Amino acid sequence: MAPPTAHRPPLLVRRLGRQPYVPVWQAMRALTDARDAETPDELWLLEHDPVFTLGQAGKREHVLAPGEIPVIPVDRGGQVTYHGPGQIVAYPLLDLRRLGIGVRDLVCRIEQAIVDTLAHWNIQAVRREGAPGVYVADAKVAALGLRVRRGCSFHGLAFNVAMDLEPFRRINPCGYAGLAVTQVIDLGGTSKLAEVGDVLVRELCNQFALEPQDAEPTLHRMVQAIAADPASDRRALA
């Protein structure tokens, strides 16, 4: 990717591959707590090992039959959802005050970026007032669950591309019994997560007027540095 322009601040993009849920959750919380007004915004792209996550408002009654898949209560908004291989999880770690936007605008812009991403494969998707996420017809293709602390966002979106959708039948997705779930490949799009991820990065950058910049694709050094010196300049880890 090209270096950031003078008019668009950088968005450090970390492509993390497949990761267990808890260490990534801990890392994004640590970054959010340690960052200051000069810390660059980041976007983490990854797949998770199979896991159900239950948001702060989540009710256990929406977890119907998890079986061997762990259920982890977390500090994001929303109800229960599933993460697994073949799904893009994107965590936009943004300073909302610096961007001059509020939480509602954050949600709308993320949703619109997903809608615009799907349009690259001629898939017509919509947002729904009062039901965060992105839908094609009556089926949900992407879910959102966010948290804002100290004016900065963490957690993010889950975008179904080419995955086993069976685990969604073990829950009431996002707290809605019988909610249909779909994915890019079943809608006539690509099965390649990298292709979808590249387009999603561009569309998110368009929504937030940021310039993508590749960053080190690891969490280990990042977490070590934050633990050693919470006030360290996060830009040094790019």
PDB file of C-alpha atoms in Angstrom:
ATOM      1  CA  MET A   1       0.000   0.000   0.000  1.00  0.00           C
ATOM      2  CA  ALA A   2       1.080   3.546  -0.619  1.00  0.00           C
ATOM      3  CA  PRO A   3       2.240   5.720   2.302  1.00  0.00           C
ATOM      4  CA  PRO A   4      -0.414   7.992   3.841  1.00  0.00           C
ATOM      5  CA  THR A   5      -1.177  11.177   1.962  1.00  0.00           C
ATOM      6  CA  ALA A   6      -0.928  14.631   3.489  1.00  0.00           C
ATOM      7  CA  HIS A   7      -4.711  14.898   3.498  1.00  0.00           C
ATOM      8  CA  ARG A   8      -5.690  11.453   4.801  1.00  0.00           C
ATOM      9  CA  PRO A   9      -4.324  10.158   8.112  1.00  0.00           C
ATOM     10  CA  PRO A  10      -2.991   6.589   8.156  1.00  0.00           C
ATOM     11  CA  LEU A  11      -4.968   3.505   9.064  1.00  0.00           C
ATOM     12  CA  LEU A  12      -2.574   0.752  10.110  1.00  0.00           C
ATOM     13  CA  VAL A  13      -3.908  -2.509   8.662  1.00  0.00           C
ATOM     14  CA  ARG A  14      -2.880  -5.733  10.408  1.00  0.00           C
ATOM     15  CA  ARG A  15      -3.795  -8.981   8.618  1.00  0.00           C
ATOM     16  CA  LEU A  16      -3.578 -11.474  11.441  1.00  0.00           C
ATOM     17  CA  GLY A  17      -4.691 -14.745   9.855  1.00  0.00           C
ATOM     18  CA  ARG A  18      -6.545 -17.228  12.060  1.00  0.00           C
ATOM     19  CA  GLN A  19      -6.504 -16.434  15.767  1.00  0.00           C
ATOM     20  CA  PRO A  20      -8.138 -17.658  18.988  1.00  0.00           C
ATOM     21  CA  TYR A  21     -10.624 -15.149  20.322  1.00  0.00           C
ATOM     22  CA  VAL A  22      -9.432 -14.277  23.834  1.00  0.00           C
ATOM     23  CA  PRO A  23      -5.853 -13.079  23.071  1.00  0.00           C
ATOM     24  CA  VAL A  24      -7.142 -10.778  20.327  1.00  0.00           C
ATOM     25  CA  TRP A  25      -9.829  -9.407  22.643  1.00  0.00           C
ATOM     26  CA  GLN A  26      -7.214  -8.758  25.322  1.00  0.00           C
ATOM     27  CA  ALA A  27      -4.919  -7.059  22.815  1.00  0.00           C
ATOM     28  CA  MET A  28      -7.570  -4.679  21.492  1.00  0.00           C
ATOM     29  CA  ARG A  29      -8.551  -3.721  25.032  1.00  0.00           C
ATOM     30  CA  ALA A  30      -4.899  -3.112  25.913  1.00  0.00           C
ATOM     31  CA  LEU A  31      -4.376  -0.941  22.851  1.00  0.00           C
ATOM     32  CA  THR A  32      -7.532   1.057  23.588  1.00  0.00           C
ATOM     33  CA  ASP A  33      -6.474   1.671  27.188  1.00  0.00           C
ATOM     34  CA  ALA A  34      -2.893   2.605  26.252  1.00  0.00           C
ATOM     35  CA  ARG A  35      -3.492   4.845  23.239  1.00  0.00           C
ATOM     36  CA  ASP A  36      -3.363   8.623  23.365  1.00  0.00           C
ATOM     37  CA  ALA A  37      -4.290  11.478  21.035  1.00  0.00           C
ATOM     38  CA  GLU A  38      -1.282  10.744  18.783  1.00  0.00           C
ATOM     39  CA  THR A  39      -1.837   6.995  18.418  1.00  0.00           C
ATOM     40  CA  PRO A  40      -2.657   6.011  14.829  1.00  0.00           C
ATOM     41  CA  ASP A  41      -5.931   4.273  14.104  1.00  0.00           C
ATOM     42  CA  GLU A  42      -5.746   0.586  13.278  1.00  0.00           C
ATOM     43  CA  LEU A  43      -7.784  -2.071  11.490  1.00  0.00           C
ATOM     44  CA  TRP A  44      -7.274  -5.728  12.353  1.00  0.00           C
ATOM     45  CA  LEU A  45      -8.455  -8.326   9.833  1.00  0.00           C
ATOM     46  CA  LEU A  46      -8.603 -11.981  10.834  1.00  0.00           C
ATOM     47  CA  GLU A  47     -10.549 -15.206  11.178  1.00  0.00           C
ATOM     48  CA  HIS A  48     -11.346 -16.665  14.576  1.00  0.00           C
ATOM     49  CA  ASP A  49     -11.331 -20.241  15.757  1.00  0.00           C
ATOM     50  CA  PRO A  50     -14.960 -21.368  16.281  1.00  0.00           C
ATOM     51  CA  VAL A  51     -16.521 -19.412  19.138  1.00  0.00           C
ATOM     52  CA  PHE A  52     -19.810 -17.908  20.246  1.00  0.00           C
ATOM     53  CA  THR A  53     -19.528 -14.469  21.842  1.00  0.00           C
ATOM     54  CA  LEU A  54     -22.226 -13.019  24.055  1.00  0.00           C
ATOM     55  CA  GLY A  55     -22.471  -9.223  24.257  1.00  0.00           C
ATOM     56  CA  GLN A  56     -23.097  -7.172  27.379  1.00  0.00           C
ATOM     57  CA  ALA A  57     -26.858  -7.222  26.810  1.00  0.00           C
ATOM     58  CA  GLY A  58     -26.751 -10.849  25.743  1.00  0.00           C
ATOM     59  CA  LYS A  59     -29.156 -13.372  27.199  1.00  0.00           C
ATOM     60  CA  ARG A  60     -28.081 -16.978  27.675  1.00  0.00           C
ATOM     61  CA  GLU A  61     -31.489 -18.092  26.460  1.00  0.00           C
ATOM     62  CA  HIS A  62     -30.381 -17.149  22.923  1.00  0.00           C
ATOM     63  CA  VAL A  63     -27.607 -19.767  23.107  1.00  0.00           C
ATOM     64  CA  LEU A  64     -29.620 -22.838  22.211  1.00  0.00           C
ATOM     65  CA  ALA A  65     -27.178 -25.733  21.819  1.00  0.00           C
ATOM     66  CA  PRO A  66     -23.532 -24.640  21.633  1.00  0.00           C
ATOM     67  CA  GLY A  67     -22.160 -28.191  21.830  1.00  0.00           C
ATOM     68  CA  GLU A  68     -18.366 -28.236  21.647  1.00  0.00           C
ATOM     69  CA  ILE A  69     -18.082 -24.558  20.646  1.00  0.00           C
ATOM     70  CA  PRO A  70     -17.139 -22.294  23.587  1.00  0.00           C
ATOM     71  CA  VAL A  71     -19.378 -19.405  24.660  1.00  0.00           C
ATOM     72  CA  ILE A  72     -17.482 -16.301  25.820  1.00  0.00           C
ATOM     73  CA  PRO A  73     -19.221 -13.317  27.496  1.00  0.00           C
ATOM     74  CA  VAL A  74     -17.558 -10.130  26.222  1.00  0.00           C
ATOM     75  CA  ASP A  75     -17.718  -6.365  26.683  1.00  0.00           C
ATOM     76  CA  ARG A  76     -19.201  -5.368  23.313  1.00  0.00           C
ATOM     77  CA  GLY A  77     -22.730  -4.326  22.536  1.00  0.00           C
ATOM     78  CA  GLY A  78     -25.309  -6.688  21.124  1.00  0.00           C
ATOM     79  CA  GLN A  79     -26.429 -10.244  21.738  1.00  0.00           C
ATOM     80  CA  VAL A  80     -24.905 -13.570  20.681  1.00  0.00           C
ATOM     81  CA  THR A  81     -23.078 -14.267  17.443  1.00  0.00           C
ATOM     82  CA  TYR A  82     -20.778 -16.878  15.967  1.00  0.00           C
ATOM     83  CA  HIS A  83     -17.230 -16.513  14.638  1.00  0.00           C
ATOM     84  CA  GLY A  84     -15.439 -19.198  12.679  1.00  0.00           C
ATOM     85  CA  PRO A  85     -13.178 -19.954   9.729  1.00  0.00           C
ATOM     86  CA  GLY A  86     -14.373 -18.492   6.442  1.00  0.00           C
ATOM     87  CA  GLN A  87     -15.688 -15.345   8.114  1.00  0.00           C
ATOM     88  CA  ILE A  88     -13.846 -12.018   8.012  1.00  0.00           C
ATOM     89  CA  VAL A  89     -13.687 -10.368  11.400  1.00  0.00           C
ATOM     90  CA  ALA A  90     -12.590  -6.744  11.238  1.00  0.00           C
ATOM     91  CA  TYR A  91     -11.762  -4.679  14.296  1.00  0.00           C
ATOM     92  CA  PRO A  92     -11.617  -0.918  13.553  1.00  0.00           C
ATOM     93  CA  LEU A  93      -9.695   0.669  16.434  1.00  0.00           C
ATOM     94  CA  LEU A  94     -10.544   4.308  15.809  1.00  0.00           C
ATOM     95  CA  ASP A  95     -10.250   7.578  17.728  1.00  0.00           C
ATOM     96  CA  LEU A  96     -13.773   8.906  17.228  1.00  0.00           C
ATOM     97  CA  ARG A  97     -12.975  12.303  18.691  1.00  0.00           C
ATOM     98  CA  ARG A  98     -10.155  12.816  16.222  1.00  0.00           C
ATOM     99  CA  LEU A  99     -12.395  11.709  13.368  1.00  0.00           C
ATOM    100  CA  GLY A 100     -15.164  14.000  14.593  1.00  0.00           C
ATOM    101  CA  ILE A 101     -17.874  11.321  14.621  1.00  0.00           C
ATOM    102  CA  GLY A 102     -20.207   9.757  17.147  1.00  0.00           C
ATOM    103  CA  VAL A 103     -21.243   6.176  17.768  1.00  0.00           C
ATOM    104  CA  ARG A 104     -24.292   6.290  15.491  1.00  0.00           C
ATOM    105  CA  ASP A 105     -22.186   7.624  12.629  1.00  0.00           C
ATOM    106  CA  LEU A 106     -19.547   4.963  13.315  1.00  0.00           C
ATOM    107  CA  VAL A 107     -22.148   2.208  12.953  1.00  0.00           C
ATOM    108  CA  CYS A 108     -23.671   3.697   9.799  1.00  0.00           C
ATOM    109  CA  ARG A 109     -20.286   4.118   8.112  1.00  0.00           C
ATOM    110  CA  ILE A 110     -19.181   0.570   8.880  1.00  0.00           C
ATOM    111  CA  GLU A 111     -22.471  -0.783   7.555  1.00  0.00           C
ATOM    112  CA  GLN A 112     -22.187   1.312   4.410  1.00  0.00           C
ATOM    113  CA  ALA A 113     -18.642   0.063   3.814  1.00  0.00           C
ATOM    114  CA  ILE A 114     -19.959  -3.513   3.887  1.00  0.00           C
ATOM    115  CA  VAL A 115     -22.833  -2.613   1.550  1.00  0.00           C
ATOM    116  CA  ASP A 116     -20.356  -1.022  -0.872  1.00  0.00           C
ATOM    117  CA  THR A 117     -18.054  -4.040  -0.609  1.00  0.00           C
ATOM    118  CA  LEU A 118     -20.862  -6.404  -1.589  1.00  0.00           C
ATOM    119  CA  ALA A 119     -21.713  -4.164  -4.539  1.00  0.00           C
ATOM    120  CA  HIS A 120     -18.344  -5.098  -6.063  1.00  0.00           C
ATOM    121  CA  TRP A 121     -19.882  -8.536  -6.690  1.00  0.00           C
ATOM    122  CA  ASN A 122     -23.250  -7.062  -7.747  1.00  0.00           C
ATOM    123  CA  ILE A 123     -24.837  -8.124  -4.483  1.00  0.00           C
ATOM    124  CA  GLN A 124     -27.509  -5.675  -3.375  1.00  0.00           C
ATOM    125  CA  ALA A 125     -27.414  -5.306   0.404  1.00  0.00           C
ATOM    126  CA  VAL A 126     -29.126  -2.947   2.819  1.00  0.00           C
ATOM    127  CA  ARG A 127     -28.878  -1.575   6.323  1.00  0.00           C
ATOM    128  CA  ARG A 128     -31.859  -1.786   8.675  1.00  0.00           C
ATOM    129  CA  GLU A 129     -32.846   0.935  11.113  1.00  0.00           C
ATOM    130  CA  GLY A 130     -32.811  -0.444  14.637  1.00  0.00           C
ATOM    131  CA  ALA A 131     -31.204  -3.746  13.633  1.00  0.00           C
ATOM    132  CA  PRO A 132     -27.445  -3.213  13.235  1.00  0.00           C
ATOM    133  CA  GLY A 133     -25.767  -5.235  10.538  1.00  0.00           C
ATOM    134  CA  VAL A 134     -26.100  -5.755   6.801  1.00  0.00           C
ATOM    135  CA  TYR A 135     -28.801  -7.784   5.089  1.00  0.00           C
ATOM    136  CA  VAL A 136     -29.482  -9.304   1.678  1.00  0.00           C
ATOM    137  CA  ALA A 137     -33.220  -9.814   1.295  1.00  0.00           C
ATOM    138  CA  ASP A 138     -34.200 -11.190   4.717  1.00  0.00           C
ATOM    139  CA  ALA A 139     -30.873 -12.813   5.538  1.00  0.00           C
ATOM    140  CA  LYS A 140     -28.019 -11.306   7.546  1.00  0.00           C
ATOM    141  CA  VAL A 141     -24.607 -11.361   5.892  1.00  0.00           C
ATOM    142  CA  ALA A 142     -22.680  -9.223   8.404  1.00  0.00           C
ATOM    143  CA  ALA A 143     -23.086  -8.466  12.108  1.00  0.00           C
ATOM    144  CA  LEU A 144     -21.799  -5.560  14.180  1.00  0.00           C
ATOM    145  CA  GLY A 145     -20.853  -5.454  17.848  1.00  0.00           C
ATOM    146  CA  LEU A 146     -18.931  -2.416  19.073  1.00  0.00           C
ATOM    147  CA  ARG A 147     -17.641  -0.809  22.239  1.00  0.00           C
ATOM    148  CA  VAL A 148     -16.430   2.764  22.720  1.00  0.00           C
ATOM    149  CA  ARG A 149     -14.142   3.605  25.643  1.00  0.00           C
ATOM    150  CA  ARG A 150     -12.256   6.844  26.206  1.00  0.00           C
ATOM    151  CA  GLY A 151     -13.628   8.055  22.878  1.00  0.00           C
ATOM    152  CA  CYS A 152     -12.108   5.129  20.957  1.00  0.00           C
ATOM    153  CA  SER A 153     -13.777   2.139  19.337  1.00  0.00           C
ATOM    154  CA  PHE A 154     -12.924  -1.530  19.614  1.00  0.00           C
ATOM    155  CA  HIS A 155     -14.606  -4.823  18.724  1.00  0.00           C
ATOM    156  CA  GLY A 156     -16.153  -4.539  15.253  1.00  0.00           C
ATOM    157  CA  LEU A 157     -17.811  -6.549  12.490  1.00  0.00           C
ATOM    158  CA  ALA A 158     -18.202 -10.154  11.352  1.00  0.00           C
ATOM    159  CA  PHE A 159     -18.677 -10.642   7.595  1.00  0.00           C
ATOM    160  CA  ASN A 160     -19.685 -14.093   6.327  1.00  0.00           C
ATOM    161  CA  VAL A 161     -17.774 -15.028   3.176  1.00  0.00           C
ATOM    162  CA  ALA A 162     -17.340 -18.810   2.723  1.00  0.00           C
ATOM    163  CA  MET A 163     -17.957 -20.665   5.971  1.00  0.00           C
ATOM    164  CA  ASP A 164     -19.932 -23.443   7.574  1.00  0.00           C
ATOM    165  CA  LEU A 165     -23.162 -21.704   8.608  1.00  0.00           C
ATOM    166  CA  GLU A 166     -24.421 -24.634  10.712  1.00  0.00           C
ATOM    167  CA  PRO A 167     -23.320 -23.129  14.073  1.00  0.00           C
ATOM    168  CA  PHE A 168     -25.720 -20.212  13.531  1.00  0.00           C
ATOM    169  CA  ARG A 169     -28.534 -22.746  13.953  1.00  0.00           C
ATOM    170  CA  ARG A 170     -27.303 -23.354  17.502  1.00  0.00           C
ATOM    171  CA  ILE A 171     -28.162 -19.783  18.539  1.00  0.00           C
ATOM    172  CA  ASN A 172     -30.707 -17.056  17.955  1.00  0.00           C
ATOM    173  CA  PRO A 173     -28.376 -14.877  15.848  1.00  0.00           C
ATOM    174  CA  CYS A 174     -28.079 -11.403  17.381  1.00  0.00           C
ATOM    175  CA  GLY A 175     -30.988 -12.329  19.649  1.00  0.00           C
ATOM    176  CA  TYR A 176     -33.516 -12.947  16.852  1.00  0.00           C
ATOM    177  CA  ALA A 177     -35.115 -16.390  16.774  1.00  0.00           C
ATOM    178  CA  GLY A 178     -35.203 -17.813  13.263  1.00  0.00           C
ATOM    179  CA  LEU A 179     -33.087 -15.069  11.710  1.00  0.00           C
ATOM    180  CA  ALA A 180     -31.724 -16.310   8.393  1.00  0.00           C
ATOM    181  CA  VAL A 181     -27.986 -15.998   7.815  1.00  0.00           C
ATOM    182  CA  THR A 182     -26.209 -15.941   4.463  1.00  0.00           C
ATOM    183  CA  GLN A 183     -22.714 -15.454   3.041  1.00  0.00           C
ATOM    184  CA  VAL A 184     -20.927 -13.983   0.050  1.00  0.00           C
ATOM    185  CA  ILE A 185     -20.315 -17.263  -1.793  1.00  0.00           C
ATOM    186  CA  ASP A 186     -23.999 -18.254  -1.582  1.00  0.00           C
ATOM    187  CA  LEU A 187     -24.971 -14.868  -3.006  1.00  0.00           C
ATOM    188  CA  GLY A 188     -22.876 -15.367  -6.144  1.00  0.00           C
ATOM    189  CA  GLY A 189     -19.725 -13.659  -4.899  1.00  0.00           C
ATOM    190  CA  THR A 190     -16.181 -14.871  -4.379  1.00  0.00           C
ATOM    191  CA  SER A 191     -15.080 -17.452  -1.838  1.00  0.00           C
ATOM    192  CA  LYS A 192     -11.692 -15.784  -1.372  1.00  0.00           C
ATOM    193  CA  LEU A 193     -11.411 -13.979   1.941  1.00  0.00           C
ATOM    194  CA  ALA A 194      -8.350 -12.020   0.814  1.00  0.00           C
ATOM    195  CA  GLU A 195     -10.272 -10.510  -2.104  1.00  0.00           C
ATOM    196  CA  VAL A 196     -13.190  -9.503   0.086  1.00  0.00           C
ATOM    197  CA  GLY A 197     -10.811  -8.196   2.748  1.00  0.00           C
ATOM    198  CA  ASP A 198      -8.952  -5.976   0.285  1.00  0.00           C
ATOM    199  CA  VAL A 199     -12.184  -4.396  -0.930  1.00  0.00           C
ATOM    200  CA  LEU A 200     -13.481  -3.995   2.615  1.00  0.00           C
ATOM    201  CA  VAL A 201     -10.309  -2.161   3.655  1.00  0.00           C
ATOM    202  CA  ARG A 202     -10.697   0.266   0.757  1.00  0.00           C
ATOM    203  CA  GLU A 203     -14.356   0.903   1.513  1.00  0.00           C
ATOM    204  CA  LEU A 204     -13.745   1.433   5.222  1.00  0.00           C
ATOM    205  CA  CYS A 205     -10.978   3.893   4.378  1.00  0.00           C
ATOM    206  CA  ASN A 206     -13.339   5.713   2.031  1.00  0.00           C
ATOM    207  CA  GLN A 207     -15.944   6.003   4.772  1.00  0.00           C
ATOM    208  CA  PHE A 208     -13.515   7.362   7.366  1.00  0.00           C
ATOM    209  CA  ALA A 209     -11.215   9.351   5.031  1.00  0.00           C
ATOM    210  CA  LEU A 210      -8.164   7.336   6.066  1.00  0.00           C
ATOM    211  CA  GLU A 211      -5.236   5.976   4.053  1.00  0.00           C
ATOM    212  CA  PRO A 212      -4.478   2.255   4.465  1.00  0.00           C
ATOM    213  CA  GLN A 213      -0.930   1.375   5.477  1.00  0.00           C
ATOM    214  CA  ASP A 214       0.268  -2.206   5.967  1.00  0.00           C
ATOM    215  CA  ALA A 215       1.531  -2.913   9.473  1.00  0.00           C
ATOM    216  CA  GLU A 216       3.229  -5.835  11.201  1.00  0.00           C
ATOM    217  CA  PRO A 217       0.821  -8.809  11.110  1.00  0.00           C
ATOM    218  CA  THR A 218       1.329  -9.912  14.700  1.00  0.00           C
ATOM    219  CA  LEU A 219      -0.074  -9.203  18.131  1.00  0.00           C
ATOM    220  CA  HIS A 220       2.777 -10.650  20.208  1.00  0.00           C
ATOM    221  CA  ARG A 221       5.171  -7.709  19.968  1.00  0.00           C
ATOM    222  CA  MET A 222       2.307  -5.253  20.337  1.00  0.00           C
ATOM    223  CA  VAL A 223       1.091  -6.745  23.609  1.00  0.00           C
ATOM    224  CA  GLN A 224       4.632  -7.028  24.975  1.00  0.00           C
ATOM    225  CA  ALA A 225       5.298  -3.356  24.237  1.00  0.00           C
ATOM    226  CA  ILE A 226       2.057  -2.182  25.823  1.00  0.00           C
ATOM    227  CA  ALA A 227       2.705  -4.257  28.940  1.00  0.00           C
ATOM    228  CA  ALA A 228       6.269  -2.922  29.249  1.00  0.00           C
ATOM    229  CA  ASP A 229       5.396   0.726  28.670  1.00  0.00           C
ATOM    230  CA  PRO A 230       1.722   1.664  28.443  1.00  0.00           C
ATOM    231  CA  ALA A 231       2.630   5.234  27.529  1.00  0.00           C
ATOM    232  CA  SER A 232       4.871   4.214  24.645  1.00  0.00           C
ATOM    233  CA  ASP A 233       4.257   5.758  21.231  1.00  0.00           C
ATOM    234  CA  ARG A 234       2.156   3.163  19.417  1.00  0.00           C
ATOM    235  CA  ARG A 235       3.437   4.450  16.087  1.00  0.00           C
ATOM    236  CA  ALA A 236       6.731   2.694  16.784  1.00  0.00           C
ATOM    237  CA  LEU A 237       4.964  -0.675  16.451  1.00  0.00           C
ATOM    238  CA  ALA A 238       3.811  -0.101  12.875  1.00  0.00           C
TER     239      ALA A 238
END
